[in-house]
Short mmCIF file of C-alpha atoms and ligand atoms in Angstrom, two decimals:
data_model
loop_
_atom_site.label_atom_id
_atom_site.label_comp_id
_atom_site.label_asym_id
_atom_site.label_seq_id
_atom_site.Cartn_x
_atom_site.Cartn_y
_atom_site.Cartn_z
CA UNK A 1 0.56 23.35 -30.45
CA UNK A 2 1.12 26.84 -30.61
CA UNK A 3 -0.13 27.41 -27.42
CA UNK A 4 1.83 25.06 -25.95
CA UNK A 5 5.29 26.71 -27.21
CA UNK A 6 3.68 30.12 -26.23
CA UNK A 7 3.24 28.58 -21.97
CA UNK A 8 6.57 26.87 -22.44
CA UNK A 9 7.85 30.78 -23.48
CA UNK A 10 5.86 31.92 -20.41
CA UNK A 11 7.23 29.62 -18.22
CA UNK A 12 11.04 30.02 -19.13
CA UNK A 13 10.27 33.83 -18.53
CA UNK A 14 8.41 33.49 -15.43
CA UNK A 15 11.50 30.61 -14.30
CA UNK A 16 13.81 33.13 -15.78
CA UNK A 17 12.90 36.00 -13.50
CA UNK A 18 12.76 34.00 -10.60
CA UNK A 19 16.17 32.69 -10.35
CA UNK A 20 17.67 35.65 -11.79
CA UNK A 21 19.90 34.61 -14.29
CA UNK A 22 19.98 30.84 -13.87
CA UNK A 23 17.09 31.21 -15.98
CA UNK A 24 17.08 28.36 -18.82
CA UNK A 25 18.37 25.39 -16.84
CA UNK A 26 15.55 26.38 -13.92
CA UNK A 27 13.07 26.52 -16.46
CA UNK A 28 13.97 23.18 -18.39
CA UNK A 29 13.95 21.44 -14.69
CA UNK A 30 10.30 22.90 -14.21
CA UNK A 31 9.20 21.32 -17.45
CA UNK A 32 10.38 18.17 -16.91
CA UNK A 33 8.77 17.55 -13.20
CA UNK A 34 5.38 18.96 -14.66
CA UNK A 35 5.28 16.52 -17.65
CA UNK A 36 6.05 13.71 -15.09
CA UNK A 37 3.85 14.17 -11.81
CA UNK A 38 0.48 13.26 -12.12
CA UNK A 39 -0.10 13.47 -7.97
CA UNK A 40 -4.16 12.85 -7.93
CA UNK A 41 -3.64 11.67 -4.33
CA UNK A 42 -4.04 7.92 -4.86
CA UNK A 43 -1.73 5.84 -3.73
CA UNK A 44 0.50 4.25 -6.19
CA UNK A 45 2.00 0.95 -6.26
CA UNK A 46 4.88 0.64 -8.90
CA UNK A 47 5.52 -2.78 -9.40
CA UNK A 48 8.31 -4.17 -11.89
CA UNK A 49 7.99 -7.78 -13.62
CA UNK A 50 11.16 -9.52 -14.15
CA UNK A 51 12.17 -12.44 -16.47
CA UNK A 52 12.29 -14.53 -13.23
CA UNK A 53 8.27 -14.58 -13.21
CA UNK A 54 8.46 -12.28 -10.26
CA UNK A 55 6.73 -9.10 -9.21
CA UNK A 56 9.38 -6.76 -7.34
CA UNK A 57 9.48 -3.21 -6.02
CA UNK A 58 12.78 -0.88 -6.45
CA UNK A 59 11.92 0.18 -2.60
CA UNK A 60 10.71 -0.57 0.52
CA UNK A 61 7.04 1.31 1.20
CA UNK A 62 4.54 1.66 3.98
CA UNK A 63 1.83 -1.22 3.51
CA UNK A 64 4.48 -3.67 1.00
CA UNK A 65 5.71 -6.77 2.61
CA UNK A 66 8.53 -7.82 1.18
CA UNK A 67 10.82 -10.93 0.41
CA UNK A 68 14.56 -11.06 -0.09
CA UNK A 69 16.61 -9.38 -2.60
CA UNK A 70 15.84 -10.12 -6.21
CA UNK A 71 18.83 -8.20 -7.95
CA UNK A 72 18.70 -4.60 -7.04
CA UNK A 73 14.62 -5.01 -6.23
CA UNK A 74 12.79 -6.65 -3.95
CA UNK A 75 10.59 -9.42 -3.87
CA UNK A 76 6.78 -8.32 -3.54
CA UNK A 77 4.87 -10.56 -1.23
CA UNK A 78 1.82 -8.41 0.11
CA UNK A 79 -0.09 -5.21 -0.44
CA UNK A 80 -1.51 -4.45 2.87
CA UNK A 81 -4.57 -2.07 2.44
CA UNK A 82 -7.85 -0.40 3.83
CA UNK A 83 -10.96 -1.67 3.16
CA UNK A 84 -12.84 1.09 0.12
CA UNK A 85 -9.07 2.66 -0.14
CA UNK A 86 -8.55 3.49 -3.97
CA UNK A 87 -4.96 2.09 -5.13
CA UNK A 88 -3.48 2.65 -8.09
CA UNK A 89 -1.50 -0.78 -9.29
CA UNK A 90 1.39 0.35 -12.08
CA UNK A 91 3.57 -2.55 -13.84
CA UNK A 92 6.14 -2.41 -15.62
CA UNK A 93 7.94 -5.10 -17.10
CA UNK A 94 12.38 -5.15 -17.68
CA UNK A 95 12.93 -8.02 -20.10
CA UNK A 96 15.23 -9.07 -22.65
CA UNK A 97 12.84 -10.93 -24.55
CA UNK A 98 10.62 -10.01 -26.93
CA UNK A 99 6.28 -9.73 -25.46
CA UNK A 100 5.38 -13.02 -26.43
CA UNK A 101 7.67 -14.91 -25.28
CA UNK A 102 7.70 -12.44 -22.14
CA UNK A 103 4.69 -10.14 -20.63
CA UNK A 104 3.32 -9.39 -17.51
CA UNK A 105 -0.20 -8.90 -16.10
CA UNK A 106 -1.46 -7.86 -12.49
CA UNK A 107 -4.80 -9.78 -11.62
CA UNK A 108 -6.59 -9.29 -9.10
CA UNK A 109 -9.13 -11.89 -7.78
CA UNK A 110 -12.22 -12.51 -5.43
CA UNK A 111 -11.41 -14.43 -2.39
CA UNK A 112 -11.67 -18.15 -3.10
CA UNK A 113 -10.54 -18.16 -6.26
CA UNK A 114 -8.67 -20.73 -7.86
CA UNK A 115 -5.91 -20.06 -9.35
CA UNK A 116 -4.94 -23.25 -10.77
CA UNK A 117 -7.93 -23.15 -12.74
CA UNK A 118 -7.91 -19.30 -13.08
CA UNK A 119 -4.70 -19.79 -14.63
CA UNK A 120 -5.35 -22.77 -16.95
CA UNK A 121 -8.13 -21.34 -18.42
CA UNK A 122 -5.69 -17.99 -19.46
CA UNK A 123 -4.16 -20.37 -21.43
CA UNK A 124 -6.41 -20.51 -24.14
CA UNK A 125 -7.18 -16.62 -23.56
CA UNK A 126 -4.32 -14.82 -25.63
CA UNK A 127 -6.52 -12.48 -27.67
CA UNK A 128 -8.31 -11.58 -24.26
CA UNK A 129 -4.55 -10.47 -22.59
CA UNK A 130 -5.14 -13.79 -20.81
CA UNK A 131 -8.28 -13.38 -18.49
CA UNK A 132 -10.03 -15.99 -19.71
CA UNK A 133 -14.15 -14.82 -20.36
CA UNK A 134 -15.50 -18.42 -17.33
CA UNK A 135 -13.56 -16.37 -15.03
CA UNK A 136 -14.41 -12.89 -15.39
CA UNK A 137 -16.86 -12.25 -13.00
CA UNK A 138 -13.85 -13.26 -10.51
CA UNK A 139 -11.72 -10.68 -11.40
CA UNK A 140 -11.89 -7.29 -8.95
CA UNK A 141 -9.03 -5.43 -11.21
CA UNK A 142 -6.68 -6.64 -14.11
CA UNK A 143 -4.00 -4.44 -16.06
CA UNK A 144 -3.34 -5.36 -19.52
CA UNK A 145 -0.23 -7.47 -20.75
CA UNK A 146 3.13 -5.34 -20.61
CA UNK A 147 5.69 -6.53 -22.70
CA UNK A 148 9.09 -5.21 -21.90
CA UNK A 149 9.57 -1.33 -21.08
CA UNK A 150 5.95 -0.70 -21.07
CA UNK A 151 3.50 0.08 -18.01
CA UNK A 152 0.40 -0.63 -17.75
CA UNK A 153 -1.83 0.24 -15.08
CA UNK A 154 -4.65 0.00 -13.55
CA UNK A 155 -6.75 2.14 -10.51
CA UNK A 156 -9.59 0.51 -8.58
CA UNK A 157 -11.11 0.69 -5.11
CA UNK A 158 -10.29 -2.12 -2.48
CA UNK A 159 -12.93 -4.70 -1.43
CA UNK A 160 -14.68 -3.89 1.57
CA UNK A 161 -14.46 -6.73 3.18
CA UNK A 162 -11.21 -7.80 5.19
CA UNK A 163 -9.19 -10.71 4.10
CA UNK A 164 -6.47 -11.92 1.55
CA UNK A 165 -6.98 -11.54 -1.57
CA UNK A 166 -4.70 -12.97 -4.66
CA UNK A 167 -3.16 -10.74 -7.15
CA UNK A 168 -1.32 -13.40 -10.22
CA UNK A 169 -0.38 -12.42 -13.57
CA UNK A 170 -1.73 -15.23 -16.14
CA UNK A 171 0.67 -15.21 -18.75
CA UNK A 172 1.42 -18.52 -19.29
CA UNK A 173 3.87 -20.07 -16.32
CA UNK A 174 4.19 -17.15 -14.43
CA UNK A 175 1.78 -18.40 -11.89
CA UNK A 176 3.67 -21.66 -11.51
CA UNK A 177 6.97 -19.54 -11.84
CA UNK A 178 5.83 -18.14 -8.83
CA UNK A 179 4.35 -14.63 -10.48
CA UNK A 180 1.97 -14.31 -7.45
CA UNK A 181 1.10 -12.24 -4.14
CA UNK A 182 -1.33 -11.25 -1.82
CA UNK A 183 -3.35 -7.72 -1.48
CA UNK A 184 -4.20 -8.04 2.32
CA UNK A 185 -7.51 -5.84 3.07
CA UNK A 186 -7.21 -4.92 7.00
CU1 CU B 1 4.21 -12.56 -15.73
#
């Protein structure tokens, strides 16, 4: 703790100095943008899940494909990536209702799967944040449930080989509500 307060000292000196007057605001700015970037080089995916059981994106990005407008987002249909590329999937879900009436997941699954019966059997897998245990060795990558204004996330390494693979989040409905997309490995 102490040392902490003695770098942030450091720092407003060092910001102090450096712009010469404008010192405290520079050095509050600094702060800020440190605490926040963690830029490991992975690519990041933020994602938002809405009370319409959809996954959308605040912006446009190389390798999204995207639907129409879904209030001031976008509908995510795709993730287009590189075969052994590390990706880094972060979710957040905006609700007005309370996490178990309203949560999101990000699930990735092996090609083939069947998400009808991937999804059924999440029913029954609550105290598991809805992966059910039959369909585990399925999964590539799942987040855990975020319930409105947190983020979960979740970093794992693409398949190798090319195809479409599903991404669904299991909490119950959203698949049939349409809480689905595809991570295409080209
Ligand atoms: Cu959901």
């Amino acid at each position: 703790m102490k040392k902490t307060i003695f770098s942030t000292i450091l720092i407003a000196i060092f910001f102090g100095l450096a712009a010469c007057g404008g010192g405290e605001e520079t050095a509050e700015t600094a702060d800020t943008t440190e605490a926040e970037v963690v830029d490991d080089g992975v690519r990041t995916i933020e994602i938002i899940g809405t009370d319409d059981m959809k996954y959308v994106v605040a912006e446009a990005a190389d390798g999204l494909v995207t639907g129409g407008q879904a209030g001031q987002n976008m509908l995510l249909q795709s993730i287009e990536a590189a075969p052994g590329e590390e990706i880094r999937i972060q979710l957040t879900t905006v609700s007005n209702l309370p996490a178990t009436a309203m949560s999101h997941n990000f699930a990735l699954v092996a090609m083939g799967t069947d998400l009808d019966a991937f999804t059924r059997a999440a029913l029954t897998a609550r105290d598991n944040d809805y992966i059910s245990p039959d369909f585990e060795d399925q999964v590539i990558a799942a987040t855990a449930m975020a319930g409105n204004g947190e983020t979960v996330t979740i970093t794992f390494t693409v398949p190798e080989t090319p195809g479409e693979y599903d991404f669904v989040c299991t909490f119950p409905g959203h698949f049939a509500g349409g809480m689905v997309g595809k991570l295409i490995v080209q």
